[in-house]
PDB file of C-alpha atoms in Angstrom:
ATOM      1  CA  MET A   1      93.566  97.702  77.861  1.00 68.00           C
ATOM      2  CA  THR A   2      95.517  97.999  74.622  1.00 88.00           C
ATOM      3  CA  VAL A   3      97.952 100.832  73.987  1.00 96.00           C
ATOM      4  CA  ARG A   4      96.260 103.810  72.340  1.00 98.00           C
ATOM      5  CA  HIS A   5      97.790 106.498  70.160  1.00 98.00           C
ATOM      6  CA  ALA A   6      96.420 109.985  69.491  1.00 98.00           C
ATOM      7  CA  SER A   7      97.613 112.996  67.546  1.00 98.00           C
ATOM      8  CA  SER A   8      96.316 116.300  66.246  1.00 98.00           C
ATOM      9  CA  HIS A   9      97.663 119.112  64.097  1.00 98.00           C
ATOM     10  CA  LEU A  10      96.098 122.571  63.851  1.00 98.00           C
ATOM     11  CA  GLU A  11      97.103 125.528  61.725  1.00 98.00           C
ATOM     12  CA  VAL A  12      95.678 128.878  62.812  1.00 98.00           C
ATOM     13  CA  GLU A  13      96.099 132.100  60.849  1.00 98.00           C
ATOM     14  CA  VAL A  14      96.580 134.883  63.390  1.00 98.00           C
ATOM     15  CA  SER A  15      95.970 138.284  61.803  1.00 97.00           C
ATOM     16  CA  ALA A  16      96.040 140.269  65.061  1.00 97.00           C
ATOM     17  CA  PRO A  17      97.806 139.205  68.295  1.00 96.00           C
ATOM     18  CA  ALA A  18      95.440 136.695  69.895  1.00 97.00           C
ATOM     19  CA  HIS A  19      94.559 135.253  73.288  1.00 98.00           C
ATOM     20  CA  LEU A  20      93.908 131.549  72.629  1.00 98.00           C
ATOM     21  CA  VAL A  21      92.958 128.438  74.593  1.00 98.00           C
ATOM     22  CA  PHE A  22      93.442 124.901  73.277  1.00 98.00           C
ATOM     23  CA  SER A  23      92.036 121.621  74.532  1.00 98.00           C
ATOM     24  CA  VAL A  24      93.855 118.908  72.589  1.00 98.00           C
ATOM     25  CA  ALA A  25      95.886 117.112  75.282  1.00 98.00           C
ATOM     26  CA  VAL A  26      94.482 114.000  76.949  1.00 98.00           C
ATOM     27  CA  SER A  27      93.006 114.362  80.417  1.00 97.00           C
ATOM     28  CA  SER A  28      95.316 114.483  83.435  1.00 96.00           C
ATOM     29  CA  ASP A  29      93.563 111.353  84.777  1.00 94.00           C
ATOM     30  CA  TYR A  30      95.722 109.026  82.649  1.00 96.00           C
ATOM     31  CA  PRO A  31      98.656 107.714  84.716  1.00 93.00           C
ATOM     32  CA  ASP A  32     100.945 106.524  81.922  1.00 91.00           C
ATOM     33  CA  VAL A  33     101.158 108.898  78.956  1.00 96.00           C
ATOM     34  CA  ALA A  34     104.098 109.709  76.715  1.00 98.00           C
ATOM     35  CA  GLU A  35     103.280 112.934  74.909  1.00 98.00           C
ATOM     36  CA  GLU A  36     104.575 115.999  73.152  1.00 98.00           C
ATOM     37  CA  LEU A  37     102.767 119.301  72.611  1.00 98.00           C
ATOM     38  CA  THR A  38     104.298 122.204  70.714  1.00 98.00           C
ATOM     39  CA  PHE A  39     103.153 125.639  69.569  1.00 98.00           C
ATOM     40  CA  ARG A  40     105.192 127.540  67.009  1.00 98.00           C
ATOM     41  CA  VAL A  41     105.004 130.353  64.490  1.00 97.00           C
ATOM     42  CA  GLY A  42     107.666 129.819  61.842  1.00 93.00           C
ATOM     43  CA  ASP A  43     110.825 128.775  63.714  1.00 92.00           C
ATOM     44  CA  ARG A  44     109.687 130.444  66.917  1.00 95.00           C
ATOM     45  CA  GLU A  45     108.339 128.392  69.817  1.00 97.00           C
ATOM     46  CA  VAL A  46     105.306 129.994  71.455  1.00 97.00           C
ATOM     47  CA  GLU A  47     104.888 129.575  75.198  1.00 96.00           C
ATOM     48  CA  ALA A  48     101.628 128.172  76.544  1.00 98.00           C
ATOM     49  CA  GLU A  49     100.400 127.967  80.127  1.00 98.00           C
ATOM     50  CA  GLU A  50      98.770 124.708  81.225  1.00 98.00           C
ATOM     51  CA  LEU A  51      95.637 124.947  83.363  1.00 97.00           C
ATOM     52  CA  ILE A  52      93.949 121.889  84.856  1.00 97.00           C
ATOM     53  CA  ALA A  53      90.197 121.993  85.500  1.00 93.00           C
ATOM     54  CA  PRO A  54      88.580 120.172  88.461  1.00 89.00           C
ATOM     55  CA  SER A  55      87.376 117.535  85.970  1.00 91.00           C
ATOM     56  CA  GLY A  56      90.980 116.751  84.974  1.00 93.00           C
ATOM     57  CA  SER A  57      90.726 118.566  81.636  1.00 97.00           C
ATOM     58  CA  ARG A  58      93.979 120.214  80.562  1.00 98.00           C
ATOM     59  CA  LEU A  59      93.744 123.609  78.867  1.00 98.00           C
ATOM     60  CA  HIS A  60      96.702 125.327  77.255  1.00 98.00           C
ATOM     61  CA  ARG A  61      96.517 129.106  77.107  1.00 98.00           C
ATOM     62  CA  ILE A  62      98.555 131.413  74.886  1.00 98.00           C
ATOM     63  CA  ARG A  63      98.103 134.955  76.123  1.00 97.00           C
ATOM     64  CA  GLU A  64      99.446 136.649  72.989  1.00 96.00           C
ATOM     65  CA  ALA A  65      99.922 134.522  69.903  1.00 97.00           C
ATOM     66  CA  PRO A  66     101.939 136.551  67.372  1.00 96.00           C
ATOM     67  CA  VAL A  67     100.738 137.365  63.877  1.00 97.00           C
ATOM     68  CA  GLY A  68     101.443 134.535  61.453  1.00 97.00           C
ATOM     69  CA  THR A  69     100.522 130.872  61.088  1.00 98.00           C
ATOM     70  CA  LEU A  70     100.381 129.163  64.458  1.00 98.00           C
ATOM     71  CA  HIS A  71     101.137 125.442  64.235  1.00 98.00           C
ATOM     72  CA  VAL A  72      99.797 123.287  67.074  1.00 98.00           C
ATOM     73  CA  ASP A  73     101.156 119.725  67.188  1.00 98.00           C
ATOM     74  CA  TYR A  74     100.168 117.106  69.741  1.00 98.00           C
ATOM     75  CA  ARG A  75     101.101 113.440  69.948  1.00 98.00           C
ATOM     76  CA  ALA A  76     100.414 110.971  72.763  1.00 98.00           C
ATOM     77  CA  THR A  77     100.719 107.294  73.557  1.00 98.00           C
ATOM     78  CA  VAL A  78      98.388 106.148  76.347  1.00 98.00           C
ATOM     79  CA  ALA A  79      99.679 102.886  77.818  1.00 96.00           C
ATOM     80  CA  SER A  80      97.331 102.456  80.788  1.00 94.00           C
ATOM     81  CA  PRO A  81      93.651 103.128  81.483  1.00 94.00           C
ATOM     82  CA  SER A  82      92.597 105.933  83.766  1.00 93.00           C
ATOM     83  CA  PRO A  83      90.674 105.253  86.979  1.00 90.00           C
ATOM     84  CA  GLU A  84      86.924 105.438  86.518  1.00 86.00           C
ATOM     85  CA  ALA A  85      85.698 109.011  86.863  1.00 83.00           C
ATOM     86  CA  GLU A  86      84.245 109.810  90.268  1.00 80.00           C
ATOM     87  CA  ILE A  87      81.348 112.158  90.929  1.00 83.00           C
ATOM     88  CA  GLN A  88      81.867 115.225  93.087  1.00 83.00           C
ATOM     89  CA  GLY A  89      79.044 116.645  95.188  1.00 84.00           C
ATOM     90  CA  ILE A  90      78.748 119.700  92.961  1.00 90.00           C
ATOM     91  CA  ASP A  91      78.480 117.477  89.853  1.00 92.00           C
ATOM     92  CA  GLU A  92      75.037 116.252  90.827  1.00 91.00           C
ATOM     93  CA  ILE A  93      73.861 119.874  90.659  1.00 94.00           C
ATOM     94  CA  LEU A  94      76.063 121.226  87.848  1.00 95.00           C
ATOM     95  CA  TYR A  95      75.341 118.406  85.405  1.00 97.00           C
ATOM     96  CA  THR A  96      71.609 118.319  86.056  1.00 97.00           C
ATOM     97  CA  ARG A  97      71.063 122.022  85.336  1.00 98.00           C
ATOM     98  CA  PRO A  98      70.407 123.341  81.817  1.00 98.00           C
ATOM     99  CA  SER A  99      73.423 124.857  80.052  1.00 98.00           C
ATOM    100  CA  ARG A 100      74.186 126.865  76.903  1.00 97.00           C
ATOM    101  CA  TYR A 101      73.866 124.005  74.396  1.00 98.00           C
ATOM    102  CA  CYS A 102      72.052 121.447  76.556  1.00 98.00           C
ATOM    103  CA  ASP A 103      68.852 123.420  77.116  1.00 97.00           C
ATOM    104  CA  SER A 104      67.116 120.744  79.150  1.00 98.00           C
ATOM    105  CA  ASP A 105      64.627 123.256  80.548  1.00 97.00           C
ATOM    106  CA  ARG A 106      63.234 123.719  77.019  1.00 97.00           C
ATOM    107  CA  LEU A 107      63.186 119.966  76.420  1.00 97.00           C
ATOM    108  CA  ALA A 108      61.900 118.756  79.797  1.00 96.00           C
ATOM    109  CA  ASN A 109      58.319 118.230  78.624  1.00 97.00           C
ATOM    110  CA  LEU A 110      59.581 116.299  75.598  1.00 97.00           C
ATOM    111  CA  SER A 111      61.805 114.177  77.857  1.00 98.00           C
ATOM    112  CA  HIS A 112      58.756 113.225  79.890  1.00 97.00           C
ATOM    113  CA  THR A 113      56.721 112.573  76.745  1.00 97.00           C
ATOM    114  CA  HIS A 114      59.261 110.301  75.051  1.00 97.00           C
ATOM    115  CA  PHE A 115      60.649 108.525  78.114  1.00 98.00           C
ATOM    116  CA  ALA A 116      57.844 108.547  80.674  1.00 94.00           C
ATOM    117  CA  GLY A 117      58.369 106.091  83.511  1.00 95.00           C
ATOM    118  CA  LEU A 118      61.936 105.133  82.557  1.00 98.00           C
ATOM    119  CA  THR A 119      64.837 105.411  84.989  1.00 97.00           C
ATOM    120  CA  GLY A 120      68.413 104.210  85.324  1.00 97.00           C
ATOM    121  CA  TYR A 121      69.787 101.861  82.691  1.00 98.00           C
ATOM    122  CA  GLU A 122      66.490 101.721  80.795  1.00 98.00           C
ATOM    123  CA  LEU A 123      66.453 105.502  80.506  1.00 98.00           C
ATOM    124  CA  MET A 124      70.062 105.747  79.288  1.00 98.00           C
ATOM    125  CA  SER A 125      69.444 103.012  76.727  1.00 98.00           C
ATOM    126  CA  ALA A 126      66.163 104.480  75.495  1.00 98.00           C
ATOM    127  CA  VAL A 127      67.553 108.021  75.111  1.00 98.00           C
ATOM    128  CA  THR A 128      70.648 106.826  73.238  1.00 98.00           C
ATOM    129  CA  GLN A 129      68.589 104.623  70.933  1.00 97.00           C
ATOM    130  CA  TRP A 130      66.060 107.397  70.257  1.00 98.00           C
ATOM    131  CA  VAL A 131      68.769 109.874  69.224  1.00 98.00           C
ATOM    132  CA  ARG A 132      70.599 107.212  67.189  1.00 97.00           C
ATOM    133  CA  THR A 133      67.501 106.355  65.156  1.00 97.00           C
ATOM    134  CA  LYS A 134      65.890 109.797  64.900  1.00 98.00           C
ATOM    135  CA  VAL A 135      68.869 112.119  64.312  1.00 98.00           C
ATOM    136  CA  THR A 136      70.819 111.747  61.065  1.00 97.00           C
ATOM    137  CA  TYR A 137      74.575 112.254  61.159  1.00 95.00           C
ATOM    138  CA  ARG A 138      75.033 114.947  58.513  1.00 94.00           C
ATOM    139  CA  PRO A 139      78.188 117.124  58.457  1.00 90.00           C
ATOM    140  CA  GLY A 140      77.429 120.750  57.678  1.00 88.00           C
ATOM    141  CA  SER A 141      73.770 120.525  58.658  1.00 89.00           C
ATOM    142  CA  SER A 142      74.077 122.409  61.945  1.00 92.00           C
ATOM    143  CA  ARG A 143      75.474 125.744  63.090  1.00 92.00           C
ATOM    144  CA  VAL A 144      77.945 126.334  65.919  1.00 88.00           C
ATOM    145  CA  VAL A 145      75.224 128.240  67.802  1.00 91.00           C
ATOM    146  CA  ASP A 146      72.679 125.385  67.664  1.00 95.00           C
ATOM    147  CA  GLY A 147      71.697 123.684  70.899  1.00 97.00           C
ATOM    148  CA  ALA A 148      69.803 120.513  71.732  1.00 98.00           C
ATOM    149  CA  LEU A 149      66.399 121.953  70.879  1.00 97.00           C
ATOM    150  CA  GLU A 150      67.530 122.922  67.357  1.00 97.00           C
ATOM    151  CA  THR A 151      68.886 119.390  66.897  1.00 98.00           C
ATOM    152  CA  TYR A 152      65.588 117.919  68.063  1.00 98.00           C
ATOM    153  CA  LEU A 153      63.697 120.043  65.536  1.00 97.00           C
ATOM    154  CA  SER A 154      66.065 119.521  62.591  1.00 97.00           C
ATOM    155  CA  ARG A 155      66.734 115.814  63.295  1.00 97.00           C
ATOM    156  CA  ALA A 156      70.250 116.178  61.840  1.00 97.00           C
ATOM    157  CA  GLY A 157      73.690 117.204  63.010  1.00 97.00           C
ATOM    158  CA  VAL A 158      77.207 116.074  63.869  1.00 97.00           C
ATOM    159  CA  CYS A 159      78.502 114.211  66.912  1.00 97.00           C
ATOM    160  CA  ARG A 160      78.315 117.174  69.270  1.00 97.00           C
ATOM    161  CA  ASP A 161      74.675 117.772  68.302  1.00 98.00           C
ATOM    162  CA  SER A 162      73.690 114.178  69.065  1.00 98.00           C
ATOM    163  CA  ALA A 163      75.627 114.279  72.341  1.00 98.00           C
ATOM    164  CA  HIS A 164      73.953 117.555  73.347  1.00 98.00           C
ATOM    165  CA  LEU A 165      70.510 116.059  72.738  1.00 98.00           C
ATOM    166  CA  VAL A 166      71.315 112.934  74.767  1.00 98.00           C
ATOM    167  CA  VAL A 167      72.574 115.090  77.638  1.00 98.00           C
ATOM    168  CA  ALA A 168      69.576 117.445  77.517  1.00 98.00           C
ATOM    169  CA  PHE A 169      67.035 114.603  77.476  1.00 98.00           C
ATOM    170  CA  LEU A 170      68.680 112.965  80.506  1.00 98.00           C
ATOM    171  CA  ARG A 171      68.940 116.203  82.456  1.00 98.00           C
ATOM    172  CA  GLY A 172      65.286 116.835  81.656  1.00 98.00           C
ATOM    173  CA  LEU A 173      64.568 113.740  83.759  1.00 98.00           C
ATOM    174  CA  ASN A 174      67.052 114.744  86.492  1.00 97.00           C
ATOM    175  CA  MET A 175      69.839 112.339  85.571  1.00 97.00           C
ATOM    176  CA  PRO A 176      73.296 114.008  85.739  1.00 97.00           C
ATOM    177  CA  ALA A 177      74.836 114.052  82.257  1.00 98.00           C
ATOM    178  CA  ARG A 178      77.748 115.838  80.613  1.00 98.00           C
ATOM    179  CA  LEU A 179      79.706 116.205  77.383  1.00 98.00           C
ATOM    180  CA  VAL A 180      83.137 114.687  76.768  1.00 98.00           C
ATOM    181  CA  SER A 181      85.539 115.358  73.894  1.00 98.00           C
ATOM    182  CA  VAL A 182      87.613 112.302  72.977  1.00 98.00           C
ATOM    183  CA  TYR A 183      90.121 110.805  70.623  1.00 98.00           C
ATOM    184  CA  ALA A 184      88.214 107.917  69.052  1.00 98.00           C
ATOM    185  CA  PRO A 185      90.177 105.105  67.367  1.00 98.00           C
ATOM    186  CA  GLY A 186      88.154 103.709  64.485  1.00 97.00           C
ATOM    187  CA  LEU A 187      86.190 106.906  63.887  1.00 97.00           C
ATOM    188  CA  ARG A 188      85.381 107.594  60.242  1.00 93.00           C
ATOM    189  CA  PRO A 189      85.738 110.332  59.176  1.00 92.00           C
ATOM    190  CA  MET A 190      88.524 110.916  61.699  1.00 97.00           C
ATOM    191  CA  ASP A 191      88.147 114.054  63.806  1.00 97.00           C
ATOM    192  CA  PHE A 192      87.784 115.136  67.395  1.00 98.00           C
ATOM    193  CA  HIS A 193      84.698 113.318  68.675  1.00 98.00           C
ATOM    194  CA  ALA A 194      82.010 114.311  71.189  1.00 98.00           C
ATOM    195  CA  VAL A 195      80.129 111.825  73.368  1.00 98.00           C
ATOM    196  CA  ALA A 196      77.917 111.936  76.453  1.00 98.00           C
ATOM    197  CA  GLU A 197      78.417 110.578  79.959  1.00 98.00           C
ATOM    198  CA  ALA A 198      75.535 109.863  82.338  1.00 98.00           C
ATOM    199  CA  TYR A 199      75.771 109.180  86.059  1.00 96.00           C
ATOM    200  CA  HIS A 200      73.864 106.256  87.545  1.00 95.00           C
ATOM    201  CA  ASP A 201      74.374 103.856  90.440  1.00 93.00           C
ATOM    202  CA  GLY A 202      77.785 105.226  91.374  1.00 92.00           C
ATOM    203  CA  ARG A 203      79.373 105.295  87.889  1.00 95.00           C
ATOM    204  CA  TRP A 204      79.682 107.525  84.839  1.00 96.00           C
ATOM    205  CA  TYR A 205      78.563 105.638  81.721  1.00 97.00           C
ATOM    206  CA  LEU A 206      79.701 106.487  78.198  1.00 98.00           C
ATOM    207  CA  LEU A 207      76.898 107.040  75.669  1.00 98.00           C
ATOM    208  CA  ASP A 208      77.517 107.618  71.956  1.00 98.00           C
ATOM    209  CA  ALA A 209      74.358 107.968  69.894  1.00 97.00           C
ATOM    210  CA  THR A 210      76.293 108.214  66.624  1.00 97.00           C
ATOM    211  CA  GLY A 211      77.734 104.691  66.834  1.00 96.00           C
ATOM    212  CA  LEU A 212      80.602 105.858  64.606  1.00 96.00           C
ATOM    213  CA  ALA A 213      83.407 104.284  66.663  1.00 97.00           C
ATOM    214  CA  PRO A 214      83.815 101.639  69.382  1.00 98.00           C
ATOM    215  CA  ARG A 215      83.581 103.195  72.813  1.00 98.00           C
ATOM    216  CA  GLN A 216      86.102 101.040  74.688  1.00 97.00           C
ATOM    217  CA  PRO A 217      89.319 102.573  73.258  1.00 97.00           C
ATOM    218  CA  MET A 218      88.184 106.210  73.364  1.00 98.00           C
ATOM    219  CA  VAL A 219      90.552 108.566  75.195  1.00 98.00           C
ATOM    220  CA  ARG A 220      89.195 111.435  77.271  1.00 98.00           C
ATOM    221  CA  ILE A 221      90.349 114.935  76.380  1.00 98.00           C
ATOM    222  CA  CYS A 222      87.982 117.393  78.044  1.00 98.00           C
ATOM    223  CA  THR A 223      84.856 117.113  80.200  1.00 97.00           C
ATOM    224  CA  GLY A 224      82.212 119.789  80.715  1.00 97.00           C
ATOM    225  CA  ARG A 225      78.615 120.916  80.659  1.00 98.00           C
ATOM    226  CA  ASP A 226      78.519 121.125  76.858  1.00 98.00           C
ATOM    227  CA  ALA A 227      80.610 122.226  73.863  1.00 97.00           C
ATOM    228  CA  ALA A 228      81.197 125.640  75.441  1.00 96.00           C
ATOM    229  CA  ASP A 229      83.441 123.853  77.977  1.00 96.00           C
ATOM    230  CA  THR A 230      85.060 121.330  75.643  1.00 97.00           C
ATOM    231  CA  ALA A 231      85.975 123.220  72.450  1.00 97.00           C
ATOM    232  CA  PHE A 232      89.380 122.224  71.054  1.00 98.00           C
ATOM    233  CA  MET A 233      90.133 125.908  70.347  1.00 98.00           C
ATOM    234  CA  THR A 234      88.765 129.138  71.791  1.00 97.00           C
ATOM    235  CA  THR A 235      89.712 132.657  70.722  1.00 97.00           C
ATOM    236  CA  LEU A 236      89.347 135.044  73.671  1.00 97.00           C
ATOM    237  CA  GLY A 237      90.841 138.036  71.878  1.00 96.00           C
ATOM    238  CA  GLY A 238      92.486 139.027  68.612  1.00 97.00           C
ATOM    239  CA  ARG A 239      91.686 137.749  65.126  1.00 97.00           C
ATOM    240  CA  THR A 240      92.171 134.148  64.021  1.00 98.00           C
ATOM    241  CA  ARG A 241      91.057 131.643  61.412  1.00 97.00           C
ATOM    242  CA  LEU A 242      91.481 127.879  61.611  1.00 98.00           C
ATOM    243  CA  THR A 243      92.907 126.811  58.239  1.00 98.00           C
ATOM    244  CA  ARG A 244      93.827 123.193  58.834  1.00 98.00           C
ATOM    245  CA  LEU A 245      92.826 120.420  61.233  1.00 98.00           C
ATOM    246  CA  ALA A 246      94.108 116.846  61.183  1.00 98.00           C
ATOM    247  CA  VAL A 247      93.318 114.279  63.879  1.00 98.00           C
ATOM    248  CA  ASP A 248      94.369 110.647  64.199  1.00 98.00           C
ATOM    249  CA  ALA A 249      93.689 107.918  66.772  1.00 98.00           C
ATOM    250  CA  SER A 250      94.573 104.236  66.745  1.00 98.00           C
ATOM    251  CA  VAL A 251      95.261 101.208  68.921  1.00 98.00           C
ATOM    252  CA  ASP A 252      97.915  98.527  68.866  1.00 97.00           C
ATOM    253  CA  GLY A 253      96.220  95.482  67.394  1.00 95.00           C
ATOM    254  CA  ASP A 254      92.582  95.127  66.422  1.00 95.00           C
ATOM    255  CA  LEU A 255      89.797  97.452  67.481  1.00 96.00           C
ATOM    256  CA  PRO A 256      87.400  95.918  70.023  1.00 94.00           C
ATOM    257  CA  TYR A 257      83.850  95.016  69.074  1.00 95.00           C
ATOM    258  CA  ASP A 258      81.177  97.317  70.484  1.00 95.00           C
ATOM    259  CA  ASP A 259      77.658  95.872  70.504  1.00 92.00           C
ATOM    260  CA  ARG A 260      76.231  99.369  71.213  1.00 88.00           C
ATOM    261  CA  PHE A 261      73.882  97.955  73.872  1.00 88.00           C
ATOM    262  CA  SER A 262      76.290  97.271  76.758  1.00 93.00           C
ATOM    263  CA  PHE A 263      77.123  99.917  79.344  1.00 96.00           C
ATOM    264  CA  VAL A 264      80.724 101.130  79.089  1.00 96.00           C
ATOM    265  CA  THR A 265      82.782 103.493  81.229  1.00 96.00           C
ATOM    266  CA  LEU A 266      85.443 105.761  79.758  1.00 95.00           C
ATOM    267  CA  THR A 267      88.887 104.771  81.062  1.00 94.00           C
TER     268      THR A 267
END
């Protein structure tokens, strides 16, 4: 595995003291990471509490961000792959149920219609290919409140919309599936990226219906049921406005070739 680099910079206008949660740091699963994460308003460092979810996701909570422009800066070098993600007993239930943005209960009949008789690798491949060919990647075409059903009807969206639809289709056929936010070297336009993971035959497989970046060098940030669990910023109280976002991800050397048809795990 080549060395991977990731960074992000956020500027948040805080107009009333705010309770904030950020998910920009790479997952705790990575054994060899050199990183720096800072929060500041002007010359003042702002303290953040780190919380680690059972999935390995690292959340950083600021209980009272002061009024002003909050600068969030993160930089990491990932020198080693993480172990392949394992499935916990609860995951087989949690990631098969419908959730806020992956409304598989509303799409179950459509899952059976489009993918009748398919299981395992054939099902994962067919769902990914269907979303890739039927849903147009179109920034600004979806709303933050839209779920998988809205994406199915509109046939357009951004990476999280495609990932939600993949997850919902798979759950509609009782295959555990979840959303993952990642740093994605080679992504154009560069941003935080959302992909799906599906569980089959003892492994979590990485599925990206957008095909916008090679999957092999992606770096896991946060794992959850859907975007409600993986948002890079959440305002729990106060008044805020995101005014700037810059993300970068790269590898040492050349990017690997991704044929889009092989089955890849996120490490």
